[in-house]
mmCIF file of C-alpha atoms and ligand atoms in Angstrom:
data_model
loop_
_atom_site.group_PDB
_atom_site.id
_atom_site.type_symbol
_atom_site.label_atom_id
_atom_site.label_comp_id
_atom_site.label_asym_id
_atom_site.label_seq_id
_atom_site.Cartn_x
_atom_site.Cartn_y
_atom_site.Cartn_z
ATOM 1 C CA MET A 1207 -13.294 7.723 14.477
ATOM 2 C CA MET A 1208 -15.552 6.832 11.548
ATOM 3 C CA LYS A 1209 -13.895 4.279 9.334
ATOM 4 C CA MET A 1210 -14.065 3.522 5.662
ATOM 5 C CA LYS A 1211 -16.038 0.380 4.866
ATOM 6 C CA LEU A 1212 -14.735 -2.072 2.294
ATOM 7 C CA TYR A 1213 -17.255 -4.530 0.887
ATOM 8 C CA HIS A 1214 -14.987 -7.492 0.477
ATOM 9 C CA ASN A 1215 -14.597 -11.118 -0.415
ATOM 10 C CA PRO A 1216 -11.089 -12.575 -0.229
ATOM 11 C CA ARG A 1217 -11.623 -14.462 -3.515
ATOM 12 C CA SER A 1218 -12.129 -11.326 -5.549
ATOM 13 C CA ARG A 1219 -10.706 -8.093 -6.894
ATOM 14 C CA SER A 1220 -11.523 -6.445 -3.564
ATOM 15 C CA THR A 1221 -8.182 -7.850 -2.331
ATOM 16 C CA ILE A 1222 -6.616 -5.097 -4.474
ATOM 17 C CA ALA A 1223 -8.466 -2.412 -2.512
ATOM 18 C CA ARG A 1224 -7.588 -4.111 0.748
ATOM 19 C CA TRP A 1225 -3.927 -4.219 -0.228
ATOM 20 C CA MET A 1226 -4.025 -0.465 -0.883
ATOM 21 C CA LEU A 1227 -5.810 0.235 2.418
ATOM 22 C CA GLU A 1228 -3.026 -1.682 4.151
ATOM 23 C CA GLU A 1229 -0.324 0.215 2.220
ATOM 24 C CA VAL A 1230 -1.614 3.629 3.262
ATOM 25 C CA GLY A 1231 -2.533 2.660 6.835
ATOM 26 C CA ALA A 1232 -6.137 3.821 6.476
ATOM 27 C CA PRO A 1233 -8.576 2.932 9.243
ATOM 28 C CA TYR A 1234 -11.126 0.617 7.650
ATOM 29 C CA GLU A 1235 -13.586 -2.101 8.417
ATOM 30 C CA ILE A 1236 -14.508 -5.049 6.260
ATOM 31 C CA VAL A 1237 -18.099 -5.763 5.307
ATOM 32 C CA PRO A 1238 -18.005 -9.425 4.239
ATOM 33 C CA VAL A 1239 -19.690 -10.199 0.926
ATOM 34 C CA ASP A 1240 -20.918 -13.739 0.385
ATOM 35 C CA PHE A 1241 -21.357 -14.402 -3.345
ATOM 36 C CA GLU A 1242 -23.132 -17.727 -2.770
ATOM 37 C CA ALA A 1243 -25.686 -16.022 -0.500
ATOM 38 C CA GLY A 1244 -26.365 -13.480 -3.269
ATOM 39 C CA ASP A 1245 -25.093 -10.501 -1.273
ATOM 40 C CA THR A 1246 -24.121 -8.557 -4.404
ATOM 41 C CA ARG A 1247 -27.709 -8.718 -5.700
ATOM 42 C CA LYS A 1248 -29.375 -7.489 -2.500
ATOM 43 C CA PRO A 1249 -31.135 -4.096 -2.660
ATOM 44 C CA ASP A 1250 -29.047 -2.465 0.091
ATOM 45 C CA PHE A 1251 -25.855 -3.331 -1.743
ATOM 46 C CA LEU A 1252 -27.219 -2.390 -5.181
ATOM 47 C CA ALA A 1253 -28.137 1.011 -3.733
ATOM 48 C CA LEU A 1254 -24.418 1.548 -3.135
ATOM 49 C CA ASN A 1255 -23.192 0.018 -6.390
ATOM 50 C CA PRO A 1256 -25.842 -0.733 -9.021
ATOM 51 C CA MET A 1257 -23.225 -2.879 -10.798
ATOM 52 C CA GLY A 1258 -23.489 -5.295 -7.881
ATOM 53 C CA LYS A 1259 -19.729 -5.680 -7.743
ATOM 54 C CA ILE A 1260 -16.875 -5.459 -5.308
ATOM 55 C CA PRO A 1261 -14.629 -3.782 -4.364
ATOM 56 C CA THR A 1262 -17.015 -1.110 -3.164
ATOM 57 C CA LEU A 1263 -15.557 1.389 -0.716
ATOM 58 C CA VAL A 1264 -17.776 3.665 1.363
ATOM 59 C CA LEU A 1265 -16.032 6.708 2.812
ATOM 60 C CA PRO A 1266 -16.834 7.941 6.360
ATOM 61 C CA GLN A 1267 -18.799 10.846 4.823
ATOM 62 C CA GLY A 1268 -20.902 8.410 2.778
ATOM 63 C CA GLU A 1269 -19.359 8.820 -0.690
ATOM 64 C CA VAL A 1270 -19.027 5.592 -2.624
ATOM 65 C CA VAL A 1271 -15.948 4.636 -4.659
ATOM 66 C CA THR A 1272 -16.089 1.630 -6.977
ATOM 67 C CA GLU A 1273 -13.669 0.193 -9.573
ATOM 68 C CA ALA A 1274 -10.441 -1.099 -8.097
ATOM 69 C CA PRO A 1275 -8.123 1.330 -9.929
ATOM 70 C CA ALA A 1276 -10.254 4.311 -8.856
ATOM 71 C CA ILE A 1277 -10.118 3.141 -5.233
ATOM 72 C CA VAL A 1278 -6.355 2.717 -5.460
ATOM 73 C CA ALA A 1279 -5.886 6.167 -7.035
ATOM 74 C CA TYR A 1280 -8.206 7.831 -4.524
ATOM 75 C CA LEU A 1281 -6.423 6.330 -1.526
ATOM 76 C CA ALA A 1282 -2.996 7.275 -2.891
ATOM 77 C CA ASP A 1283 -4.083 10.917 -2.984
ATOM 78 C CA ALA A 1284 -6.040 10.844 0.277
ATOM 79 C CA PHE A 1285 -3.010 9.503 2.161
ATOM 80 C CA PRO A 1286 -0.075 11.405 0.608
ATOM 81 C CA GLN A 1287 2.191 10.531 3.521
ATOM 82 C CA ALA A 1288 2.338 6.964 2.147
ATOM 83 C CA GLY A 1289 4.221 8.367 -0.873
ATOM 84 C CA LEU A 1290 2.463 6.148 -3.408
ATOM 85 C CA ALA A 1291 1.604 8.768 -6.045
ATOM 86 C CA PRO A 1292 3.674 11.418 -7.836
ATOM 87 C CA ALA A 1293 2.368 14.943 -7.139
ATOM 88 C CA PRO A 1294 -0.601 16.064 -9.289
ATOM 89 C CA GLY A 1295 0.710 17.973 -12.276
ATOM 90 C CA SER A 1296 4.280 16.686 -11.912
ATOM 91 C CA PRO A 1297 5.838 15.084 -15.002
ATOM 92 C CA GLU A 1298 5.761 11.675 -13.303
ATOM 93 C CA ARG A 1299 2.022 11.982 -12.801
ATOM 94 C CA GLY A 1300 1.579 11.421 -16.544
ATOM 95 C CA PRO A 1301 3.099 7.936 -16.714
ATOM 96 C CA TYR A 1302 1.560 7.191 -13.326
ATOM 97 C CA TYR A 1303 -1.895 7.708 -14.823
ATOM 98 C CA ARG A 1304 -0.810 5.925 -17.963
ATOM 99 C CA TRP A 1305 -0.021 2.706 -16.148
ATOM 100 C CA LEU A 1306 -2.960 2.862 -13.737
ATOM 101 C CA PHE A 1307 -5.365 3.217 -16.653
ATOM 102 C CA PHE A 1308 -3.430 0.679 -18.709
ATOM 103 C CA GLY A 1309 -4.044 -1.813 -15.902
ATOM 104 C CA GLY A 1310 -7.789 -1.181 -15.856
ATOM 105 C CA SER A 1311 -8.653 -0.526 -19.462
ATOM 106 C CA VAL A 1312 -6.022 -2.510 -21.372
ATOM 107 C CA PHE A 1313 -4.510 -5.334 -19.367
ATOM 108 C CA GLU A 1314 -7.622 -6.421 -17.499
ATOM 109 C CA PRO A 1315 -9.987 -6.781 -20.500
ATOM 110 C CA ALA A 1316 -7.176 -8.327 -22.544
ATOM 111 C CA LEU A 1317 -6.656 -10.900 -19.800
ATOM 112 C CA THR A 1318 -10.380 -11.590 -19.585
ATOM 113 C CA GLU A 1319 -10.542 -12.085 -23.348
ATOM 114 C CA THR A 1320 -7.617 -14.472 -23.429
ATOM 115 C CA MET A 1321 -8.804 -16.529 -20.444
ATOM 116 C CA MET A 1322 -12.512 -16.707 -21.216
ATOM 117 C CA ARG A 1323 -12.517 -17.069 -24.973
ATOM 118 C CA LYS A 1324 -9.916 -19.803 -25.287
ATOM 119 C CA GLY A 1325 -9.846 -21.207 -28.791
ATOM 120 C CA ALA A 1326 -11.941 -18.351 -30.222
ATOM 121 C CA ALA A 1327 -10.479 -15.990 -32.801
ATOM 122 C CA PRO A 1328 -9.168 -12.868 -31.045
ATOM 123 C CA LEU A 1329 -11.416 -9.810 -31.282
ATOM 124 C CA PRO A 1330 -10.113 -7.356 -33.913
ATOM 125 C CA ARG A 1331 -7.108 -5.655 -32.362
ATOM 126 C CA GLN A 1332 -7.640 -2.366 -34.184
ATOM 127 C CA THR A 1333 -11.149 -2.037 -32.794
ATOM 128 C CA VAL A 1334 -10.961 -3.260 -29.228
ATOM 129 C CA GLY A 1335 -9.394 -0.707 -26.906
ATOM 130 C CA TRP A 1336 -6.997 -3.218 -25.406
ATOM 131 C CA GLY A 1337 -5.463 -4.319 -28.706
ATOM 132 C CA SER A 1338 -4.481 -7.837 -27.796
ATOM 133 C CA TYR A 1339 -3.286 -9.764 -24.776
ATOM 134 C CA ASP A 1340 0.106 -10.450 -26.370
ATOM 135 C CA GLU A 1341 0.714 -6.778 -27.057
ATOM 136 C CA ALA A 1342 -0.417 -5.801 -23.559
ATOM 137 C CA VAL A 1343 2.025 -8.266 -21.983
ATOM 138 C CA ALA A 1344 4.849 -7.208 -24.317
ATOM 139 C CA THR A 1345 4.199 -3.552 -23.456
ATOM 140 C CA LEU A 1346 4.473 -4.204 -19.732
ATOM 141 C CA GLU A 1347 7.542 -6.317 -20.298
ATOM 142 C CA ALA A 1348 9.225 -3.496 -22.222
ATOM 143 C CA ALA A 1349 8.253 -0.947 -19.564
ATOM 144 C CA LEU A 1350 9.796 -3.073 -16.824
ATOM 145 C CA ALA A 1351 12.916 -4.341 -18.583
ATOM 146 C CA GLY A 1352 15.947 -3.295 -16.556
ATOM 147 C CA ARG A 1353 13.920 -1.579 -13.846
ATOM 148 C CA ASP A 1354 12.167 -2.521 -10.651
ATOM 149 C CA HIS A 1355 9.066 -0.317 -10.939
ATOM 150 C CA LEU A 1356 6.940 1.331 -13.586
ATOM 151 C CA ILE A 1357 7.639 4.930 -12.597
ATOM 152 C CA ALA A 1358 10.431 6.862 -10.992
ATOM 153 C CA ASP A 1359 12.199 3.825 -9.647
ATOM 154 C CA ARG A 1360 9.966 3.561 -6.631
ATOM 155 C CA PHE A 1361 6.829 1.619 -5.814
ATOM 156 C CA THR A 1362 3.647 3.558 -6.589
ATOM 157 C CA ALA A 1363 -0.056 2.804 -6.618
ATOM 158 C CA ALA A 1364 0.327 2.046 -10.340
ATOM 159 C CA ASP A 1365 2.658 -0.836 -9.448
ATOM 160 C CA LEU A 1366 0.135 -2.015 -6.892
ATOM 161 C CA TYR A 1367 -2.677 -2.136 -9.428
ATOM 162 C CA VAL A 1368 -0.714 -3.497 -12.379
ATOM 163 C CA GLY A 1369 1.171 -5.895 -10.099
ATOM 164 C CA ALA A 1370 -2.106 -7.182 -8.658
ATOM 165 C CA GLN A 1371 -3.469 -7.798 -12.151
ATOM 166 C CA LEU A 1372 -0.298 -9.630 -13.168
ATOM 167 C CA ALA A 1373 -0.348 -11.688 -9.973
ATOM 168 C CA PHE A 1374 -3.946 -12.738 -10.675
ATOM 169 C CA ALA A 1375 -2.996 -13.544 -14.260
ATOM 170 C CA ARG A 1376 -0.066 -15.724 -13.199
ATOM 171 C CA MET A 1377 -2.232 -17.463 -10.593
ATOM 172 C CA PHE A 1378 -4.810 -18.281 -13.292
ATOM 173 C CA GLY A 1379 -2.085 -19.635 -15.585
ATOM 174 C CA ALA A 1380 -2.429 -16.880 -18.185
ATOM 175 C CA PRO A 1381 -0.166 -17.229 -21.247
ATOM 176 C CA ARG A 1382 3.304 -15.690 -21.615
ATOM 177 C CA LEU A 1383 3.895 -14.935 -17.947
ATOM 178 C CA ALA A 1384 5.749 -18.123 -17.019
ATOM 179 C CA GLU A 1385 8.218 -17.423 -19.865
ATOM 180 C CA SER A 1386 8.941 -13.860 -18.758
ATOM 181 C CA PRO A 1387 11.734 -13.480 -16.179
ATOM 182 C CA VAL A 1388 11.103 -9.707 -16.162
ATOM 183 C CA LEU A 1389 7.414 -9.995 -15.288
ATOM 184 C CA GLY A 1390 7.996 -12.961 -12.977
ATOM 185 C CA ALA A 1391 10.520 -10.977 -10.941
ATOM 186 C CA TYR A 1392 8.195 -7.962 -10.897
ATOM 187 C CA ILE A 1393 5.255 -9.995 -9.596
ATOM 188 C CA ASP A 1394 7.497 -11.551 -6.927
ATOM 189 C CA ARG A 1395 8.820 -8.108 -5.954
ATOM 190 C CA VAL A 1396 5.472 -6.393 -5.508
ATOM 191 C CA THR A 1397 3.770 -9.330 -3.796
ATOM 192 C CA ALA A 1398 6.646 -9.573 -1.285
ATOM 193 C CA ARG A 1399 5.426 -6.339 0.304
ATOM 194 C CA GLU A 1400 4.168 -6.594 3.878
ATOM 195 C CA ALA A 1401 0.897 -4.850 3.024
ATOM 196 C CA TYR A 1402 0.182 -7.428 0.307
ATOM 197 C CA ARG A 1403 0.741 -10.216 2.800
ATOM 198 C CA ARG A 1404 -1.495 -8.567 5.395
ATOM 199 C CA ALA A 1405 -4.256 -8.031 2.841
ATOM 200 C CA ASN A 1406 -4.121 -11.637 1.718
ATOM 201 C CA ALA A 1407 -3.610 -13.262 5.138
HETATM 202 N N1 GSH B 38 -14.544 -3.129 -12.758
HETATM 203 C C1 GSH B 38 -14.557 -3.683 -11.436
HETATM 204 C C2 GSH B 38 -14.699 -5.178 -11.488
HETATM 205 C C3 GSH B 38 -15.206 -5.722 -10.179
HETATM 206 C C4 GSH B 38 -15.683 -7.164 -10.296
HETATM 207 O O1 GSH B 38 -15.919 -7.691 -11.390
HETATM 208 N N2 GSH B 38 -15.853 -7.817 -9.144
HETATM 209 C C5 GSH B 38 -16.349 -9.181 -9.092
HETATM 210 C C6 GSH B 38 -15.491 -10.031 -8.175
HETATM 211 S S1 GSH B 38 -13.807 -10.141 -8.718
HETATM 212 C C7 GSH B 38 -17.729 -9.192 -8.455
HETATM 213 O O2 GSH B 38 -18.017 -8.417 -7.573
HETATM 214 N N3 GSH B 38 -18.580 -10.123 -8.897
HETATM 215 C C8 GSH B 38 -19.834 -10.355 -8.253
HETATM 216 C C9 GSH B 38 -21.005 -10.125 -9.143
HETATM 217 O O3 GSH B 38 -20.829 -9.611 -10.274
HETATM 218 O O4 GSH B 38 -22.108 -10.449 -8.691
HETATM 219 C C10 GSH B 38 -13.267 -3.275 -10.701
HETATM 220 O O5 GSH B 38 -12.248 -3.043 -11.345
HETATM 221 O O6 GSH B 38 -13.288 -3.167 -9.475
#
């Protein structure tokens, strides 16, 4: 059987895609990417993803999927038996998209801003699409207060993506997370999953 190919480096966001591949039980092979050897700048790789970034997933038919949240969302739909996405068009699909996109277009850039511009004045919150890091964290904290998961009281691909971002943030020592029992418990809960362990072994 033709397998999906994941261009991967264990010290990168491609661990998110690998975690999702493990969750859904997809047959896949790893194509190792060596940053130091310049693999992401080589023409063959740039032909797949001109951004020169991983994760990059190549489907057996040749289609290319990039951007970790898109890979996660695609796999959730392609492997419905894993039960990681509410049905398209169902009411729960709305908040499911909300949190998946929140992870990619709010939390991630907010985290990058707070970690890489330490000491600089924050970018204007009304203009940048992610508002501010503090608001992004407070929003997730409010969404998770008194509940185990973001949607429908079960683990979905949105928890995988947002949980992965939060786990990275905690690992990098990002502000506000150590003081949040709600987010701390959430990160512990999602990263206790077997598929997470397999992907990060
Ligand atoms: N928007 C992308 C970000 C991917 C990304 O920035 N990947 C980094 C590693 S964590 C990368 O491939 N860097 C290598 C490079 O830019 O040459 C996603 O969400 O997947």
